Short mmCIF file of C-alpha atoms and ligand atoms in Angstrom, two decimals:
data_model
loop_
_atom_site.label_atom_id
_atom_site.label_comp_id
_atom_site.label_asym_id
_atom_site.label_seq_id
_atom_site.Cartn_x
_atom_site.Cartn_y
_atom_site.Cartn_z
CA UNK W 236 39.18 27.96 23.05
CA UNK W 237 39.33 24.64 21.20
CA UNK W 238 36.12 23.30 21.15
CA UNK W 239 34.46 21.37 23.45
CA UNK W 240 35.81 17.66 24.29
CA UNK W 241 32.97 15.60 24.84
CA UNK W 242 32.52 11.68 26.15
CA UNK W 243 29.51 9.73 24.81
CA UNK W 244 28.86 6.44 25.59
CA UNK W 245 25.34 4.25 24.77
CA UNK W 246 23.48 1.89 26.44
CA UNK W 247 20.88 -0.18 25.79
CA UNK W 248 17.50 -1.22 28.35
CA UNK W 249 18.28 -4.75 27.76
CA UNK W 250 22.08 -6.41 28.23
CA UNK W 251 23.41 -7.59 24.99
CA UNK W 252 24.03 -11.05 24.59
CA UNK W 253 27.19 -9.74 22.94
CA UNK W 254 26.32 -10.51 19.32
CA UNK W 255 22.44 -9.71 18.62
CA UNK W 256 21.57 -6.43 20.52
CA UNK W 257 17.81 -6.43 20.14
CA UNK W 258 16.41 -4.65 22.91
CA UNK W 259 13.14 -2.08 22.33
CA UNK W 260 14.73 1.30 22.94
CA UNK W 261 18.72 2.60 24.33
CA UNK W 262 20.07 6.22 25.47
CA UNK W 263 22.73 7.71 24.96
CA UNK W 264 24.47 10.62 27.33
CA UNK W 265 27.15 12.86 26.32
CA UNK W 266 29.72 14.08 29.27
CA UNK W 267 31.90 17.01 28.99
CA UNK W 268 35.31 16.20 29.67
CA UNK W 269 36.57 19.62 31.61
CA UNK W 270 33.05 20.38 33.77
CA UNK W 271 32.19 16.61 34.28
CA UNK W 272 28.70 17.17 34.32
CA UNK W 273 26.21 15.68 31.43
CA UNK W 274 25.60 17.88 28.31
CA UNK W 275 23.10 16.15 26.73
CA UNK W 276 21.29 12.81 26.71
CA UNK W 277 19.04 11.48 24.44
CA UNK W 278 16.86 7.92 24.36
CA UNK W 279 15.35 6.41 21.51
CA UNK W 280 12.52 3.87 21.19
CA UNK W 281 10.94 1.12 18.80
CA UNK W 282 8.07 0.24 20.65
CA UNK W 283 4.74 2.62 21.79
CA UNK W 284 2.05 0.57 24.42
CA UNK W 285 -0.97 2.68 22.68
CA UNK W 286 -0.05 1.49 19.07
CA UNK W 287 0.96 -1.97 20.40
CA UNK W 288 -2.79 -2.26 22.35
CA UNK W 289 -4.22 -0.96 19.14
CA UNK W 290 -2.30 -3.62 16.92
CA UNK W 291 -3.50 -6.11 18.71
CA UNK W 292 -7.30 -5.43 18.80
CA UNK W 293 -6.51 -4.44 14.90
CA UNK W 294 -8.26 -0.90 15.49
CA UNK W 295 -6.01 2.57 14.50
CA UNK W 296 -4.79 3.93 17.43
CA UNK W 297 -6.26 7.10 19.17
CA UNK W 298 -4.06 10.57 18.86
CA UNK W 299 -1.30 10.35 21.05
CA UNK W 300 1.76 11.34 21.77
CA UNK W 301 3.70 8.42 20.25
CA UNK W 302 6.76 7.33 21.94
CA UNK W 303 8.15 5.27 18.55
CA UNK W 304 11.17 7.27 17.54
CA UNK W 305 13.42 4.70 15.97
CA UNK W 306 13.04 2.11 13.09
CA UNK W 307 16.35 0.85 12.58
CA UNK W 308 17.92 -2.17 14.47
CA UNK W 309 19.34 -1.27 17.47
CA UNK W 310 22.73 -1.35 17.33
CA UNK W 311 22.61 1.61 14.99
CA UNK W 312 21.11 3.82 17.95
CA UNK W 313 23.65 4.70 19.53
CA UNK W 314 25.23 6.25 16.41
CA UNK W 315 22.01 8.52 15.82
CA UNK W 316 22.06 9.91 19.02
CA UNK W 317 25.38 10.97 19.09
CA UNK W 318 25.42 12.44 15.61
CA UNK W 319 21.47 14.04 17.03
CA UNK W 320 23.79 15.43 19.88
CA UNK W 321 26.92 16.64 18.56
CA UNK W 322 24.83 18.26 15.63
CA UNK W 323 22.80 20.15 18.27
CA UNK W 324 25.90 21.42 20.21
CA UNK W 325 27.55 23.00 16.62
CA UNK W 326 23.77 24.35 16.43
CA UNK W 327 24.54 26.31 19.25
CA UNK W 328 27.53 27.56 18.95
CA UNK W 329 29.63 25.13 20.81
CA UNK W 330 32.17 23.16 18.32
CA UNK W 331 32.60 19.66 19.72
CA UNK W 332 36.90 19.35 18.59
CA UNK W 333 37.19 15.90 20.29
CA UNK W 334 34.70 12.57 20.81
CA UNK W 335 35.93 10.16 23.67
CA UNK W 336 33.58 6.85 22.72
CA UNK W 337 34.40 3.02 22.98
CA UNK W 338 35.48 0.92 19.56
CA UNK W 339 32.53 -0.52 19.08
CA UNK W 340 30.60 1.97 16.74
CA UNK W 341 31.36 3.74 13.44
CA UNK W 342 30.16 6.66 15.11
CA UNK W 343 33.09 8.79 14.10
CA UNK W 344 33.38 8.35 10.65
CA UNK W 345 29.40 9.44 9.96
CA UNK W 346 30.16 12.14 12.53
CA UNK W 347 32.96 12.91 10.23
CA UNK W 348 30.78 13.37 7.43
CA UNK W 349 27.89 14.66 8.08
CA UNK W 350 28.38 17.38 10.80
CA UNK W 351 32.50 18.14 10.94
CA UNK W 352 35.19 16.40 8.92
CA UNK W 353 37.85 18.17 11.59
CA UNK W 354 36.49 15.99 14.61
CA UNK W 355 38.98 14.18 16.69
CA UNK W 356 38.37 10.36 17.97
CA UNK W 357 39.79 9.32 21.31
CA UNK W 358 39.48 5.63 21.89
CA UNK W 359 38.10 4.28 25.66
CA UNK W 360 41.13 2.89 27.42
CA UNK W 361 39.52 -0.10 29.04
CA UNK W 362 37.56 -1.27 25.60
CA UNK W 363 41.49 -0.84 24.07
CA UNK W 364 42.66 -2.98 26.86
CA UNK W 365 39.81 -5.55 26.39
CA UNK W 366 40.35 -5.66 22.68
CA UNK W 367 43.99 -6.69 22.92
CA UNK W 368 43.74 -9.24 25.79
CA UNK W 369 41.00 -11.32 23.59
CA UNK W 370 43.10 -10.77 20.88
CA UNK W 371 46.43 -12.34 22.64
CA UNK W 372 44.03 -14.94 23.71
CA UNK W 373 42.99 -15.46 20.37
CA UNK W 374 46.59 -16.99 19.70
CA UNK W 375 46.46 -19.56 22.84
CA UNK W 376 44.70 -22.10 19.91
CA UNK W 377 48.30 -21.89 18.16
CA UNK W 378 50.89 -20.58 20.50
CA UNK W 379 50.51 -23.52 23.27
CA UNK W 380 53.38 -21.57 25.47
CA UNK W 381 51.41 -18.75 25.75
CA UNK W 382 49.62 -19.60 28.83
CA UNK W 383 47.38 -17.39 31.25
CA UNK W 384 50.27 -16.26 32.80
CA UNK W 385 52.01 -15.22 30.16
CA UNK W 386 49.44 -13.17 28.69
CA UNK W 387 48.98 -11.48 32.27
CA UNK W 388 52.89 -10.45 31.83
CA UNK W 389 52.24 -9.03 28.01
CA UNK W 390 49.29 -7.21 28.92
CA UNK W 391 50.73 -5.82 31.89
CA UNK W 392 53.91 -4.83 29.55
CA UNK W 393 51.44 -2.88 27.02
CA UNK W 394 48.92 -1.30 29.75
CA UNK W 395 52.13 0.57 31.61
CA UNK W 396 53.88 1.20 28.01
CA UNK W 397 50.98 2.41 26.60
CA UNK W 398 49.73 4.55 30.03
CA UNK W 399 53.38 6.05 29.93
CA UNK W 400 53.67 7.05 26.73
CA UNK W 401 50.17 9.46 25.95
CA UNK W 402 50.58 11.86 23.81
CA UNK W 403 53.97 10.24 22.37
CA UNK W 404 53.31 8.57 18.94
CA UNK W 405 57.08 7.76 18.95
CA UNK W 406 56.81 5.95 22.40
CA UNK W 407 54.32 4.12 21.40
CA UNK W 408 55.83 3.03 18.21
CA UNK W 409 59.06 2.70 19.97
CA UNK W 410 57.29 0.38 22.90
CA UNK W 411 55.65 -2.27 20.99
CA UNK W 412 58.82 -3.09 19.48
CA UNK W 413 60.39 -3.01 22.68
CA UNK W 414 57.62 -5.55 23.79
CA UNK W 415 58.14 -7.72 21.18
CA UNK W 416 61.40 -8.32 22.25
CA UNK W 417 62.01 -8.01 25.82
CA UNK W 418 60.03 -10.75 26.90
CA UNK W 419 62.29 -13.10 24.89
CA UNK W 420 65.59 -11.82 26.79
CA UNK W 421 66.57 -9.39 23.84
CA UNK W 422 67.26 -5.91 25.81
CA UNK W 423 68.56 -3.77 23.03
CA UNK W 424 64.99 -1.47 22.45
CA UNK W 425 64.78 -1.47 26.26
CA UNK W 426 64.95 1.46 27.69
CA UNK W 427 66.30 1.82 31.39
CA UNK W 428 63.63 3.58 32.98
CA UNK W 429 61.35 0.83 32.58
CA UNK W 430 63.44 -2.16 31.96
CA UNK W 431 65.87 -3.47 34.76
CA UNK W 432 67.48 -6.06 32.78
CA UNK W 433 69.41 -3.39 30.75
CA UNK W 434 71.90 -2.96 34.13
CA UNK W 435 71.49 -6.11 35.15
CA UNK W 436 70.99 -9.12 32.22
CA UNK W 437 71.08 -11.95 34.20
CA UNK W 438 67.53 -10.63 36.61
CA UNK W 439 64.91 -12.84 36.61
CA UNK W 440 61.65 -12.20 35.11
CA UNK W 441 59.09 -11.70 38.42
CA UNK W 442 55.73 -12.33 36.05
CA UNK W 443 57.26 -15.40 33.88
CA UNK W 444 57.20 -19.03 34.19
CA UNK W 445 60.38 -20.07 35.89
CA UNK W 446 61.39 -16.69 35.70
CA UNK W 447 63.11 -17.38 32.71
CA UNK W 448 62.55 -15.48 29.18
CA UNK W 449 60.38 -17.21 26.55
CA UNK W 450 61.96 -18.88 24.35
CA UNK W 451 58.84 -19.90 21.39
CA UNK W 452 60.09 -18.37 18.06
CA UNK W 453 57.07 -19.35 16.43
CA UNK W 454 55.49 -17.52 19.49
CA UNK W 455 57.82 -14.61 19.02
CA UNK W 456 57.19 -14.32 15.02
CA UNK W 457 53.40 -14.33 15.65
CA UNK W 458 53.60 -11.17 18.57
CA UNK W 459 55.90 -9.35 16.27
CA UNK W 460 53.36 -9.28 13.34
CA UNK W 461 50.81 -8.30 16.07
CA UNK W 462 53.00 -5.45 17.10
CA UNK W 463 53.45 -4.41 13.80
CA UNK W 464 50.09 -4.08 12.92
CA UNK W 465 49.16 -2.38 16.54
CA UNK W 466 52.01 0.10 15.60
CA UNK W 467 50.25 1.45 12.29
CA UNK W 468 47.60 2.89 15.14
CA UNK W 469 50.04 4.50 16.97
CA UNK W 470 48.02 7.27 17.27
CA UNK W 471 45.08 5.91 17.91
CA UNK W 472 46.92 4.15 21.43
CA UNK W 473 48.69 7.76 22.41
CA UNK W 474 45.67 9.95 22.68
CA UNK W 475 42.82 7.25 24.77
CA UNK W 476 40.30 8.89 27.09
CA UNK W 477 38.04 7.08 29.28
CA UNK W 478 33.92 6.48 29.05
CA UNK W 479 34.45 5.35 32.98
CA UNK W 480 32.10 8.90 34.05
CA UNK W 481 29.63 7.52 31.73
CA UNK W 482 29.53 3.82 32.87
CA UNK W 483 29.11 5.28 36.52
CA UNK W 484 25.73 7.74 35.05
CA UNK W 485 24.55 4.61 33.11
CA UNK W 486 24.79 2.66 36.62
CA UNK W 487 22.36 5.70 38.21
CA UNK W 488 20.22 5.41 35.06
CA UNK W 489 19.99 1.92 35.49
CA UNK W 490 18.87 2.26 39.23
CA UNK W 491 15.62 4.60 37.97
CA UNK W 492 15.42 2.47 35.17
CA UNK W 493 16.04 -1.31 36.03
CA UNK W 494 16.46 -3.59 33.24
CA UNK W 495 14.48 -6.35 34.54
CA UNK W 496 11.58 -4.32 34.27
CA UNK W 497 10.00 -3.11 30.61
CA UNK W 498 9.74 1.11 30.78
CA UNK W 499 10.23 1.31 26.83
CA UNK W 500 6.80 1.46 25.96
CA UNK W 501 5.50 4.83 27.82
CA UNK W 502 7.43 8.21 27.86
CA UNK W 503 8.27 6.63 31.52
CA UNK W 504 11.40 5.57 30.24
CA UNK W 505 12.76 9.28 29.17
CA UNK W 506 11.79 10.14 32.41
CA UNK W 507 13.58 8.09 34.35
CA UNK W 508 16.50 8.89 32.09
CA UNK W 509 16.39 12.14 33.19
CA UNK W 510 16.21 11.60 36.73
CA UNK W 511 19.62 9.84 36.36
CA UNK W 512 20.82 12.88 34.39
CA UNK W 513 19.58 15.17 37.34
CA UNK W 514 21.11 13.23 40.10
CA UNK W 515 24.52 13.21 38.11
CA UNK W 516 24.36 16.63 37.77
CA UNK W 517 22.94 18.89 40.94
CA UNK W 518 22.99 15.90 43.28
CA UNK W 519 20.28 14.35 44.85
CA UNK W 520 18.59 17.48 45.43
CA UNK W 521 17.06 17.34 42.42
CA UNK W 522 13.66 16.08 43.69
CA UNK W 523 13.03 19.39 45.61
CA UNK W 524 13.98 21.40 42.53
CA UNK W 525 11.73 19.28 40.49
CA UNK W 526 8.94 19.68 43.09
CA UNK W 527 9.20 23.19 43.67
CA UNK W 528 9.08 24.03 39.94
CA UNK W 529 5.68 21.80 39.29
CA UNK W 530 4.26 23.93 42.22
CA UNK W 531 4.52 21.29 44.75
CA UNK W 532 6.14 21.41 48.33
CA UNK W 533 9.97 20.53 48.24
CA UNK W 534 9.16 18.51 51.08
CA UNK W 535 11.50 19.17 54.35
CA UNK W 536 12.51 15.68 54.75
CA UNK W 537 12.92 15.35 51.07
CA UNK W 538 15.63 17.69 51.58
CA UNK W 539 16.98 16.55 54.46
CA UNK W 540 17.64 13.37 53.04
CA UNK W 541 19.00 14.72 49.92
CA UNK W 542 21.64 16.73 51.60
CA UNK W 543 22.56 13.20 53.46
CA UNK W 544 22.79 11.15 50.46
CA UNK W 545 24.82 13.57 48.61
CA UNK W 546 27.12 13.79 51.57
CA UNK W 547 27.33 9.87 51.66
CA UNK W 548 28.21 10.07 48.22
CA UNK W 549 31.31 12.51 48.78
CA UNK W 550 32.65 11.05 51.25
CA UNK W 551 32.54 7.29 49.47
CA UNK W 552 34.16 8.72 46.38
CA UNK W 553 36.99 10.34 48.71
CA UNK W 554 37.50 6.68 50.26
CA UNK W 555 37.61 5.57 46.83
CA UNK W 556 40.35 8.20 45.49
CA UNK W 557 42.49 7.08 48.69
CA UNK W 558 42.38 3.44 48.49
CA UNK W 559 42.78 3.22 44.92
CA UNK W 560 45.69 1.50 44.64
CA UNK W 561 45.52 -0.48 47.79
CA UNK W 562 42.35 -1.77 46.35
CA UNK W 563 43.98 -2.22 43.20
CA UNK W 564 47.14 -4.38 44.54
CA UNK W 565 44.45 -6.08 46.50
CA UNK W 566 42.21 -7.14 43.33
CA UNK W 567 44.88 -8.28 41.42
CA UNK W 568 45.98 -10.39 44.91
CA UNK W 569 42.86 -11.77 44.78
CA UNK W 570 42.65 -12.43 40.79
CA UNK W 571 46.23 -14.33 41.17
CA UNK W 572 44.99 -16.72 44.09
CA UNK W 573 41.71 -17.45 41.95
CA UNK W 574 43.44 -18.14 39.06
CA UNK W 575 45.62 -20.49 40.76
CA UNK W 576 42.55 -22.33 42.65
CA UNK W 577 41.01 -22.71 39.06
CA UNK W 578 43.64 -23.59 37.60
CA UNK W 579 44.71 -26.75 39.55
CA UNK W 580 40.58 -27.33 39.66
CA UNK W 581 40.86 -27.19 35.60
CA UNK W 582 43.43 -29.91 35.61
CA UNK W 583 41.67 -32.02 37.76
CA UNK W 584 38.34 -31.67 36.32
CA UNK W 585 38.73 -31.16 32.50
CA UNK W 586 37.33 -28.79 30.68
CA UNK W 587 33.73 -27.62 31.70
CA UNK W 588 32.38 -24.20 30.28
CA UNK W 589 34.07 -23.43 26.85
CA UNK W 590 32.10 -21.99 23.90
CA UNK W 591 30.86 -25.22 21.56
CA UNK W 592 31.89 -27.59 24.43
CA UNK W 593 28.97 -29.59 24.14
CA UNK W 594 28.61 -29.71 20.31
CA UNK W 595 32.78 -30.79 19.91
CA UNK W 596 33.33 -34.29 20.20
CA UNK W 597 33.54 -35.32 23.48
CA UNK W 598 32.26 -38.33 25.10
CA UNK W 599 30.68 -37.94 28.16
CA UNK W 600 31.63 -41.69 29.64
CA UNK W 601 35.40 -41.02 28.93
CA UNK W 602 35.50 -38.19 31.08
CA UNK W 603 36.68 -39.13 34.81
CA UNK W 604 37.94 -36.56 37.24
CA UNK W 605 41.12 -36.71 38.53
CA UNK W 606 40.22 -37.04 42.57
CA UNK W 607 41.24 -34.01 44.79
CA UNK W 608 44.66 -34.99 47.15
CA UNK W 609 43.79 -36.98 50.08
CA UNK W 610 45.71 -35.59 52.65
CA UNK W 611 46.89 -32.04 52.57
CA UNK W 612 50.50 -31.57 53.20
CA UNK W 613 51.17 -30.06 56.47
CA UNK W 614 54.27 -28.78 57.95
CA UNK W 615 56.22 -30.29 60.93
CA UNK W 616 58.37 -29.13 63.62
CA UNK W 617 61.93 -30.27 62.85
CA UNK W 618 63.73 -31.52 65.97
CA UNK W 619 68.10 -31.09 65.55
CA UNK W 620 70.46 -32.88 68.10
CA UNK W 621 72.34 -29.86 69.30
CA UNK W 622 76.09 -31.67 68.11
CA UNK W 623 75.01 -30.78 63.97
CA UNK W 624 74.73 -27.53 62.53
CA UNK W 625 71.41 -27.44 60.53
CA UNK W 626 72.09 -25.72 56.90
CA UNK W 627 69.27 -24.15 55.16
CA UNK W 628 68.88 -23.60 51.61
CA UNK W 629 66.21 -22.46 49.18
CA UNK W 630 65.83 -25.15 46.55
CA UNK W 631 64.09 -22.74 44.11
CA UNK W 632 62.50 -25.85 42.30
CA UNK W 633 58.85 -27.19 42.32
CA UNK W 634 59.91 -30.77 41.63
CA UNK W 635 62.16 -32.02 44.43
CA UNK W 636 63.04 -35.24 43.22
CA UNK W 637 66.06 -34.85 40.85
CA UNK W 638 67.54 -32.25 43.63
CA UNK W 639 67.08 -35.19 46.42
CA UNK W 640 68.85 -37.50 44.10
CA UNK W 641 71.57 -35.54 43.11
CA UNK W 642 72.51 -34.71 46.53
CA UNK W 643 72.58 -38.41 47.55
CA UNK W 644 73.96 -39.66 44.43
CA UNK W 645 77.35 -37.81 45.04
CA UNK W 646 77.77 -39.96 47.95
CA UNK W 647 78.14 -36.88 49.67
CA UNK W 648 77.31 -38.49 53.47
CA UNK W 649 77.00 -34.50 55.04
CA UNK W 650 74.78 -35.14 57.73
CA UNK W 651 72.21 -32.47 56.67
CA UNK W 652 69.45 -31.58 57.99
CA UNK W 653 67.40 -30.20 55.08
CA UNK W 654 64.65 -27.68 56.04
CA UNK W 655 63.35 -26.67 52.45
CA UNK W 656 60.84 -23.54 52.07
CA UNK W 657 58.95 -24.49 49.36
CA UNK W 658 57.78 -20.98 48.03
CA UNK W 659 56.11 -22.21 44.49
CA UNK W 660 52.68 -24.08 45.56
CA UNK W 661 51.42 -25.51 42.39
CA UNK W 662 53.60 -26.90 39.15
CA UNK W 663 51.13 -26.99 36.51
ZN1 LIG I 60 2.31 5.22 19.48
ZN1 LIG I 61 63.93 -5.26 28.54
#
């Protein structure tokens, strides 16, 4: 018996705009890790209809049950509620030993001191993810080789070093070293489970431009420092949990609750809250129970439909477990072709969308886009005399000119028929 491990995650009833969160009232739900199902939730709100009506017709409000139960901005919310919930489960008798929460919130270090200095901190492993990709792209403005990608490779590097070594401090250590080097074609922290090149030196890289190694010191010197720093958290990357259960609630919470509409000023809002709860934890049932205890009629079709849904729901969470990584392979498919589409759109069109685009000094009248190709290339049906043997090579190249030259500057006169596959579509 170690204590409880518990998952909290916020959210707020209005989407952040990513820098000023300033919406009226959030909730916050705390999932335990082993059962699955919610512990405790808990919503808090800066804004009450009655006093607001009241304000306005500058009268004191009437006795009521006001539904104001936070005055600080809202950003610090989130860490209230879970302090307000972890607090109540050491009230009762249940330690919580370890917090699984996202990055963004000095919830553990208040946690720390005001309910239980022993508490452990596990970091969400997609916010982890997210925080290193922006930071990688944060060195694009210097580092002009490190394009899209190149990043792509890196991050895939770090997400399967990082997923293989949990609960291995060393690994980790050990890894982003490794990753500073191997993508520059230096093996020696490699280890051969993971890295092919070890055997075989001269492989090329799948993910990389060319399939070559990078070769950007300046590039290399910058990712090094980066690793170095990423390795004093070692820990931090070798024990992550996930906040995925309570992204899926805060979806259900946001289907009682809708964003686009304003619930924050009426104990509606709590309500609906726990409705979401409910449904997350005894199904869709939860109507009829609710029913029954207010002395009402469970209602037969009520129940019917209930049982339905929460078969539905089964059955598309089975599909999901099966096609995981079909879908996966088939999202990152997709992702690839996209980026490729925009990429070649990019080049043609400049840059559109960019933070501060319109405010940096561009002129509008200098811009001209580059037209799209005229005429698609297409292939055709290659007729050979029977007397020649047609040869067929793989020209592994994107830019077919210096090939076609070389071959006819040898004075090589091979009659060749030259059917050429050309695999790469786009040289950026
Ligand atoms: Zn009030
Ligand atoms: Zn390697």
């Amino acid at each position: 018996n170690d204590g409880l491990c518990v998952i909290v995650d916020g959210a707020w009833q209005k989407r952040g705009s990513g820098r000023g969160y300033d919406s009226l009232s959030g909730h916050c739900t705390m999932i335990g890790t082993n059962s699955g199902k919610v512990l405790d939730f808990s919503v808090r709100s800066k804004f009450c209809q009655v006093c607001d009506i009241a304000n306005c017709k500058k009268a004191t409000p009437k006795p009521h049950n006001c539904n104001i139960n936070w005055e600080g901005c809202s950003k610090a919310m989130e860490r209230d509620m879970v302090i307000e919930m972890v607090s109540k489960q050491e009230k009762a008798g249940h330690s919580v030993s370890t917090i699984v929460a996202d990055d963004d919130t000095s919830t553990i270090s208040r946690l720390r001191s005001v309910v239980n200095p022993g508490i452990k901190k596990k970091s969400d492993r997609n916010h982890v993810r997210k925080n290193l990709t922006s930071k990688l792209y944060s060195f694009q403005a210097k580092h002009k080789s490190l394009s899209k990608k190149v990043i792509a490779y890196l991050q895939k590097c770090i997400n399967y070093m990082i997923s293989q070594n949990q609960g291995n401090e060393e690994g980790i250590s050990q890894g982003f070293d490794a990753i500073s080097l191997h993508p520059f074609g230096d093996h020696t922290l490699c280890n051969p489970n993971w890295c092919s090149h070890v055997e075989e030196p001269l492989k090329k890289y799948k993910s990389l431009p060319y399939g070559r190694p990078l070769t950007d010191s300046a590039l290399q010197k910058c990712l090094i420092d980066f690793f170095a720093e990423l390795k004093t958290h070692s820990e931090k990357y070798a024990t992550l949990g996930s906040t995925q259960a309570n992204e899926s609630l805060n979806k259900t919470i946001a289907s009682k609750a809708p964003k686009a509409h304003f619930y924050s000023g009426t104990s509606s809002l709590y309500n609906r809250v726990a409705a979401g709860v409910s449904q997350k934890n005894v199904g869709h049932s939860y109507i009829s129970k609710v029913n029954k205890k207010i002395g009402m009629s469970p209602g037969q079709y009520t129940m019917k439909l209930a049982i339905l849904r929460d078969m539905q729901a089964r059955k598309r969470k089975a599909i999901d477990i099966a096609m995981a990584k079909k879908a996966k392979i088939r999202r990152l498919e997709l992702k690839a072709q996209r980026t490729q589409i925009n990429m070649s759109k990019e080049i043609r069109e400049g840059t559109c969308y960019q933070s501060g685009i319109s405010s940096s000094s561009v002129n509008e009248d200098v811009i001209e886009e580059i037209p799209a190709p005229k005429a698609s290339p297409f292939s055709e049906p290659l007729t050979v005399p029977a007397a020649v043997k047609p040869v067929f090579f793989d020209l592994e190249s994107t830019g077919l000119g210096n090939t076609f030259t070389n071959i006819f500057n040898d004075k090589l006169r091979i009659d060749v028929y030259i059917k050429c596959c050309i695999k790469t579509t786009v040289s950026v």
